[in-house]
Amino acid sequence: FKRTLLRPRGRGSSPYPFGVQAGKSPKNLVAPQIEVFEQKALLSALTFTVTTTNDTVDANIGDGIAADSGGDTSLRAAIQEANAATAASDHVFIDVPAGTYTFTLSGSDDISAVGDLDITNVNVPISIRGAGVGSTIIDAAGLDRVFEIFPGAEFTVSDVTIQNGTVPGGFGGGASNAGSARFVRTTF
């Protein structure tokens, strides 16, 4: 749509709006065109806050709630929900408070149910935010590597210590990156 507004040409000293004087018709008025900007839906970030150091899986992947069967949000459950997030969110943040988060679920899969934490979402960037190096510790306990970032996935880790990841006969015990990964203020 287009809307017009009346605006005076030049500045006048009239106390009336738009240079109109009492009892007289408006003079020297123009009708400028107003541009209409495309409206875009504002996306919002999705944030999960880890509430337990236990290594547990999400009870219902894809429901938007990172919670294990006991209602706690583990790092693994938060990763599983982050991977299931859709383009309705513009970013997924996982806030991990101080503590040691030790892997106890051994095995191999690509859905983060066991072993390493797989970052598979190609639609929404995922960021882990710790409480500081030496304060937030993610420990793979020698069971597997810590993170595997899949092609097309965008992943950032900040303010954590990553330790005890291993890949027998391979490399990338801390992280294997086939996507886009950033490690900020992070120690391996």
C-alpha positions as protocol buffer text, in pm:
chain_id: "A"
residue {
  index: 1
  type: PHE
  ca { x: 0 y: 0 z: 0 }
}
residue {
  index: 2
  type: LYS
  ca { x: 102 y: 361 z: -32 }
}
residue {
  index: 3
  type: ARG
  ca { x: 15 y: 643 z: 200 }
}
residue {
  index: 4
  type: THR
  ca { x: 61 y: 1015 z: 153 }
}
residue {
  index: 5
  type: LEU
  ca { x: 144 y: 1272 z: 412 }
}
residue {
  index: 6
  type: LEU
  ca { x: 130 y: 1646 z: 378 }
}
residue {
  index: 7
  type: ARG
  ca { x: 455 y: 1820 z: 455 }
}
residue {
  index: 8
  type: PRO
  ca { x: 554 y: 2185 z: 404 }
}
residue {
  index: 9
  type: ARG
  ca { x: 816 y: 2287 z: 151 }
}
residue {
  index: 10
  type: GLY
  ca { x: 1078 y: 2469 z: 348 }
}
residue {
  index: 11
  type: ARG
  ca { x: 1056 y: 2593 z: 701 }
}
residue {
  index: 12
  type: GLY
  ca { x: 809 y: 2854 z: 808 }
}
residue {
  index: 13
  type: SER
  ca { x: 756 y: 3034 z: 1132 }
}
residue {
  index: 14
  type: SER
  ca { x: 387 y: 2948 z: 1156 }
}
residue {
  index: 15
  type: PRO
  ca { x: 276 y: 2814 z: 1494 }
}
residue {
  index: 16
  type: TYR
  ca { x: 29 y: 2591 z: 1307 }
}
residue {
  index: 17
  type: PRO
  ca { x: 112 y: 2247 z: 1173 }
}
residue {
  index: 18
  type: PHE
  ca { x: 247 y: 2227 z: 818 }
}
residue {
  index: 19
  type: GLY
  ca { x: 274 y: 2604 z: 780 }
}
residue {
  index: 20
  type: VAL
  ca { x: -103 y: 2659 z: 778 }
}
residue {
  index: 21
  type: GLN
  ca { x: -220 y: 2996 z: 903 }
}
residue {
  index: 22
  type: ALA
  ca { x: -550 y: 3039 z: 1083 }
}
residue {
  index: 23
  type: GLY
  ca { x: -833 y: 3093 z: 838 }
}
residue {
  index: 24
  type: LYS
  ca { x: -620 y: 3027 z: 524 }
}
residue {
  index: 25
  type: SER
  ca { x: -576 y: 2727 z: 298 }
}
residue {
  index: 26
  type: PRO
  ca { x: -250 y: 2532 z: 314 }
}
residue {
  index: 27
  type: LYS
  ca { x: 8 y: 2645 z: 58 }
}
residue {
  index: 28
  type: ASN
  ca { x: 330 y: 2495 z: -70 }
}
residue {
  index: 29
  type: LEU
  ca { x: 243 y: 2146 z: 46 }
}
residue {
  index: 30
  type: VAL
  ca { x: 375 y: 1833 z: -121 }
}
residue {
  index: 31
  type: ALA
  ca { x: 257 y: 1475 z: -101 }
}
residue {
  index: 32
  type: PRO
  ca { x: 567 y: 1256 z: -76 }
}
residue {
  index: 33
  type: GLN
  ca { x: 550 y: 882 z: -144 }
}
residue {
  index: 34
  type: ILE
  ca { x: 629 y: 649 z: 142 }
}
residue {
  index: 35
  type: GLU
  ca { x: 821 y: 335 z: 63 }
}
residue {
  index: 36
  type: VAL
  ca { x: 672 y: 13 z: 184 }
}
residue {
  index: 37
  type: PHE
  ca { x: 927 y: -229 z: 324 }
}
residue {
  index: 38
  type: GLU
  ca { x: 881 y: -602 z: 307 }
}
residue {
  index: 39
  type: GLN
  ca { x: 781 y: -745 z: 639 }
}
residue {
  index: 40
  type: LYS
  ca { x: 982 y: -1045 z: 750 }
}
residue {
  index: 41
  type: ALA
  ca { x: 906 y: -1271 z: 1038 }
}
residue {
  index: 42
  type: LEU
  ca { x: 1156 y: -1227 z: 1318 }
}
residue {
  index: 43
  type: LEU
  ca { x: 1308 y: -1555 z: 1418 }
}
residue {
  index: 44
  type: SER
  ca { x: 1406 y: -1622 z: 1771 }
}
residue {
  index: 45
  type: ALA
  ca { x: 1685 y: -1815 z: 1931 }
}
residue {
  index: 46
  type: LEU
  ca { x: 1613 y: -2134 z: 2118 }
}
residue {
  index: 47
  type: THR
  ca { x: 1806 y: -2181 z: 2443 }
}
residue {
  index: 48
  type: PHE
  ca { x: 1848 y: -2497 z: 2648 }
}
residue {
  index: 49
  type: THR
  ca { x: 2008 y: -2478 z: 2991 }
}
residue {
  index: 50
  type: VAL
  ca { x: 2176 y: -2795 z: 3112 }
}
residue {
  index: 51
  type: THR
  ca { x: 2058 y: -2890 z: 3463 }
}
residue {
  index: 52
  type: THR
  ca { x: 2241 y: -3217 z: 3530 }
}
residue {
  index: 53
  type: THR
  ca { x: 2593 y: -3351 z: 3483 }
}
residue {
  index: 54
  type: ASN
  ca { x: 2450 y: -3700 z: 3417 }
}
residue {
  index: 55
  type: ASP
  ca { x: 2491 y: -3844 z: 3068 }
}
residue {
  index: 56
  type: THR
  ca { x: 2128 y: -3914 z: 2971 }
}
residue {
  index: 57
  type: VAL
  ca { x: 1929 y: -3910 z: 2646 }
}
residue {
  index: 58
  type: ASP
  ca { x: 1633 y: -3694 z: 2553 }
}
residue {
  index: 59
  type: ALA
  ca { x: 1300 y: -3864 z: 2632 }
}
residue {
  index: 60
  type: ASN
  ca { x: 1122 y: -3733 z: 2321 }
}
residue {
  index: 61
  type: ILE
  ca { x: 1352 y: -3600 z: 2049 }
}
residue {
  index: 62
  type: GLY
  ca { x: 1190 y: -3328 z: 1842 }
}
residue {
  index: 63
  type: ASP
  ca { x: 932 y: -3204 z: 2093 }
}
residue {
  index: 64
  type: GLY
  ca { x: 1132 y: -2885 z: 2159 }
}
residue {
  index: 65
  type: ILE
  ca { x: 1196 y: -2980 z: 2523 }
}
residue {
  index: 66
  type: ALA
  ca { x: 1542 y: -3106 z: 2615 }
}
residue {
  index: 67
  type: ALA
  ca { x: 1462 y: -3338 z: 2903 }
}
residue {
  index: 68
  type: ASP
  ca { x: 1550 y: -3693 z: 2997 }
}
residue {
  index: 69
  type: SER
  ca { x: 1298 y: -3936 z: 3147 }
}
residue {
  index: 70
  type: GLY
  ca { x: 1346 y: -3772 z: 3489 }
}
residue {
  index: 71
  type: GLY
  ca { x: 1281 y: -3421 z: 3354 }
}
residue {
  index: 72
  type: ASP
  ca { x: 1645 y: -3309 z: 3372 }
}
residue {
  index: 73
  type: THR
  ca { x: 1831 y: -3146 z: 3083 }
}
residue {
  index: 74
  type: SER
  ca { x: 2158 y: -3322 z: 3019 }
}
residue {
  index: 75
  type: LEU
  ca { x: 2418 y: -3201 z: 2771 }
}
residue {
  index: 76
  type: ARG
  ca { x: 2338 y: -3503 z: 2551 }
}
residue {
  index: 77
  type: ALA
  ca { x: 1960 y: -3436 z: 2563 }
}
residue {
  index: 78
  type: ALA
  ca { x: 2019 y: -3069 z: 2475 }
}
residue {
  index: 79
  type: ILE
  ca { x: 2236 y: -3171 z: 2176 }
}
residue {
  index: 80
  type: GLN
  ca { x: 1966 y: -3414 z: 2058 }
}
residue {
  index: 81
  type: GLU
  ca { x: 1696 y: -3144 z: 2072 }
}
residue {
  index: 82
  type: ALA
  ca { x: 1928 y: -2888 z: 1909 }
}
residue {
  index: 83
  type: ASN
  ca { x: 1981 y: -3129 z: 1619 }
}
residue {
  index: 84
  type: ALA
  ca { x: 1604 y: -3161 z: 1580 }
}
residue {
  index: 85
  type: ALA
  ca { x: 1541 y: -2783 z: 1581 }
}
residue {
  index: 86
  type: THR
  ca { x: 1383 y: -2645 z: 1266 }
}
residue {
  index: 87
  type: ALA
  ca { x: 1435 y: -2325 z: 1072 }
}
residue {
  index: 88
  type: ALA
  ca { x: 1169 y: -2163 z: 1293 }
}
residue {
  index: 89
  type: SER
  ca { x: 1462 y: -2074 z: 1519 }
}
residue {
  index: 90
  type: ASP
  ca { x: 1758 y: -1877 z: 1394 }
}
residue {
  index: 91
  type: HIS
  ca { x: 2006 y: -2026 z: 1643 }
}
residue {
  index: 92
  type: VAL
  ca { x: 2016 y: -2285 z: 1921 }
}
residue {
  index: 93
  type: PHE
  ca { x: 2216 y: -2203 z: 2232 }
}
residue {
  index: 94
  type: ILE
  ca { x: 2306 y: -2462 z: 2494 }
}
residue {
  index: 95
  type: ASP
  ca { x: 2411 y: -2305 z: 2823 }
}
residue {
  index: 96
  type: VAL
  ca { x: 2630 y: -2539 z: 3025 }
}
residue {
  index: 97
  type: PRO
  ca { x: 2702 y: -2429 z: 3383 }
}
residue {
  index: 98
  type: ALA
  ca { x: 3017 y: -2509 z: 3576 }
}
residue {
  index: 99
  type: GLY
  ca { x: 3064 y: -2881 z: 3633 }
}
residue {
  index: 100
  type: THR
  ca { x: 3217 y: -3191 z: 3480 }
}
residue {
  index: 101
  type: TYR
  ca { x: 3002 y: -3360 z: 3217 }
}
residue {
  index: 102
  type: THR
  ca { x: 3141 y: -3713 z: 3179 }
}
residue {
  index: 103
  type: PHE
  ca { x: 3026 y: -3953 z: 2906 }
}
residue {
  index: 104
  type: THR
  ca { x: 2894 y: -4286 z: 3037 }
}
residue {
  index: 105
  type: LEU
  ca { x: 2700 y: -4411 z: 2734 }
}
residue {
  index: 106
  type: SER
  ca { x: 2939 y: -4601 z: 2510 }
}
residue {
  index: 107
  type: GLY
  ca { x: 2872 y: -4709 z: 2154 }
}
residue {
  index: 108
  type: SER
  ca { x: 2848 y: -4560 z: 1810 }
}
residue {
  index: 109
  type: ASP
  ca { x: 2560 y: -4385 z: 1633 }
}
residue {
  index: 110
  type: ASP
  ca { x: 2482 y: -4061 z: 1450 }
}
residue {
  index: 111
  type: ILE
  ca { x: 2203 y: -3934 z: 1679 }
}
residue {
  index: 112
  type: SER
  ca { x: 2401 y: -3867 z: 1998 }
}
residue {
  index: 113
  type: ALA
  ca { x: 2227 y: -4144 z: 2191 }
}
residue {
  index: 114
  type: VAL
  ca { x: 2562 y: -4306 z: 2272 }
}
residue {
  index: 115
  type: GLY
  ca { x: 2928 y: -4223 z: 2230 }
}
residue {
  index: 116
  type: ASP
  ca { x: 3025 y: -3883 z: 2090 }
}
residue {
  index: 117
  type: LEU
  ca { x: 2799 y: -3582 z: 2061 }
}
residue {
  index: 118
  type: ASP
  ca { x: 2697 y: -3559 z: 1696 }
}
residue {
  index: 119
  type: ILE
  ca { x: 2619 y: -3216 z: 1552 }
}
residue {
  index: 120
  type: THR
  ca { x: 2393 y: -3288 z: 1254 }
}
residue {
  index: 121
  type: ASN
  ca { x: 2155 y: -2993 z: 1213 }
}
residue {
  index: 122
  type: VAL
  ca { x: 2220 y: -2821 z: 878 }
}
residue {
  index: 123
  type: ASN
  ca { x: 1931 y: -2573 z: 916 }
}
residue {
  index: 124
  type: VAL
  ca { x: 2012 y: -2397 z: 1243 }
}
residue {
  index: 125
  type: PRO
  ca { x: 2354 y: -2308 z: 1396 }
}
residue {
  index: 126
  type: ILE
  ca { x: 2421 y: -2462 z: 1737 }
}
residue {
  index: 127
  type: SER
  ca { x: 2635 y: -2299 z: 2008 }
}
residue {
  index: 128
  type: ILE
  ca { x: 2750 y: -2436 z: 2341 }
}
residue {
  index: 129
  type: ARG
  ca { x: 2826 y: -2168 z: 2600 }
}
residue {
  index: 130
  type: GLY
  ca { x: 3016 y: -2281 z: 2908 }
}
residue {
  index: 131
  type: ALA
  ca { x: 3098 y: -2103 z: 3233 }
}
residue {
  index: 132
  type: GLY
  ca { x: 3471 y: -2084 z: 3157 }
}
residue {
  index: 133
  type: VAL
  ca { x: 3774 y: -2295 z: 3080 }
}
residue {
  index: 134
  type: GLY
  ca { x: 3841 y: -2518 z: 3380 }
}
residue {
  index: 135
  type: SER
  ca { x: 3490 y: -2456 z: 3513 }
}
residue {
  index: 136
  type: THR
  ca { x: 3283 y: -2632 z: 3246 }
}
residue {
  index: 137
  type: ILE
  ca { x: 3449 y: -2961 z: 3151 }
}
residue {
  index: 138
  type: ILE
  ca { x: 3319 y: -3201 z: 2886 }
}
residue {
  index: 139
  type: ASP
  ca { x: 3493 y: -3535 z: 2942 }
}
residue {
  index: 140
  type: ALA
  ca { x: 3453 y: -3824 z: 2695 }
}
residue {
  index: 141
  type: ALA
  ca { x: 3612 y: -4061 z: 2952 }
}
residue {
  index: 142
  type: GLY
  ca { x: 3806 y: -4235 z: 2674 }
}
residue {
  index: 143
  type: LEU
  ca { x: 3482 y: -4382 z: 2530 }
}
residue {
  index: 144
  type: ASP
  ca { x: 3483 y: -4191 z: 2201 }
}
residue {
  index: 145
  type: ARG
  ca { x: 3571 y: -3849 z: 2060 }
}
residue {
  index: 146
  type: VAL
  ca { x: 3381 y: -3558 z: 2219 }
}
residue {
  index: 147
  type: PHE
  ca { x: 3215 y: -3394 z: 1913 }
}
residue {
  index: 148
  type: GLU
  ca { x: 3150 y: -3499 z: 1555 }
}
residue {
  index: 149
  type: ILE
  ca { x: 3038 y: -3209 z: 1334 }
}
residue {
  index: 150
  type: PHE
  ca { x: 2862 y: -3331 z: 1020 }
}
residue {
  index: 151
  type: PRO
  ca { x: 2881 y: -3170 z: 672 }
}
residue {
  index: 152
  type: GLY
  ca { x: 2672 y: -2853 z: 651 }
}
residue {
  index: 153
  type: ALA
  ca { x: 2639 y: -2813 z: 1029 }
}
residue {
  index: 154
  type: GLU
  ca { x: 2748 y: -2487 z: 1198 }
}
residue {
  index: 155
  type: PHE
  ca { x: 2878 y: -2528 z: 1551 }
}
residue {
  index: 156
  type: THR
  ca { x: 3045 y: -2303 z: 1809 }
}
residue {
  index: 157
  type: VAL
  ca { x: 3183 y: -2397 z: 2148 }
}
residue {
  index: 158
  type: SER
  ca { x: 3297 y: -2132 z: 2394 }
}
residue {
  index: 159
  type: ASP
  ca { x: 3432 y: -2121 z: 2747 }
}
residue {
  index: 160
  type: VAL
  ca { x: 3479 y: -2494 z: 2808 }
}
residue {
  index: 161
  type: THR
  ca { x: 3748 y: -2756 z: 2856 }
}
residue {
  index: 162
  type: ILE
  ca { x: 3722 y: -3061 z: 2628 }
}
residue {
  index: 163
  type: GLN
  ca { x: 3912 y: -3368 z: 2748 }
}
residue {
  index: 164
  type: ASN
  ca { x: 3971 y: -3743 z: 2726 }
}
residue {
  index: 165
  type: GLY
  ca { x: 3830 y: -3792 z: 2378 }
}
residue {
  index: 166
  type: THR
  ca { x: 3979 y: -4078 z: 2181 }
}
residue {
  index: 167
  type: VAL
  ca { x: 3949 y: -4241 z: 1842 }
}
residue {
  index: 168
  type: PRO
  ca { x: 4133 y: -4574 z: 1820 }
}
residue {
  index: 169
  type: GLY
  ca { x: 4358 y: -4573 z: 1516 }
}
residue {
  index: 170
  type: GLY
  ca { x: 4244 y: -4223 z: 1419 }
}
residue {
  index: 171
  type: PHE
  ca { x: 4263 y: -3860 z: 1512 }
}
residue {
  index: 172
  type: GLY
  ca { x: 4016 y: -3594 z: 1622 }
}
residue {
  index: 173
  type: GLY
  ca { x: 3959 y: -3710 z: 1979 }
}
residue {
  index: 174
  type: GLY
  ca { x: 3832 y: -3365 z: 2078 }
}
residue {
  index: 175
  type: ALA
  ca { x: 3635 y: -3298 z: 1762 }
}
residue {
  index: 176
  type: SER
  ca { x: 3601 y: -3431 z: 1411 }
}
residue {
  index: 177
  type: ASN
  ca { x: 3488 y: -3146 z: 1187 }
}
residue {
  index: 178
  type: ALA
  ca { x: 3332 y: -3198 z: 845 }
}
residue {
  index: 179
  type: GLY
  ca { x: 3112 y: -2888 z: 881 }
}
residue {
  index: 180
  type: SER
  ca { x: 3187 y: -2543 z: 1019 }
}
residue {
  index: 181
  type: ALA
  ca { x: 3321 y: -2536 z: 1374 }
}
residue {
  index: 182
  type: ARG
  ca { x: 3457 y: -2260 z: 1597 }
}
residue {
  index: 183
  type: PHE
  ca { x: 3617 y: -2311 z: 1934 }
}
residue {
  index: 184
  type: VAL
  ca { x: 3642 y: -1989 z: 2134 }
}
residue {
  index: 185
  type: ARG
  ca { x: 3817 y: -1970 z: 2470 }
}
residue {
  index: 186
  type: THR
  ca { x: 3822 y: -2351 z: 2470 }
}
residue {
  index: 187
  type: THR
  ca { x: 4096 y: -2586 z: 2587 }
}
residue {
  index: 188
  type: PHE
  ca { x: 4153 y: -2934 z: 2449 }
}
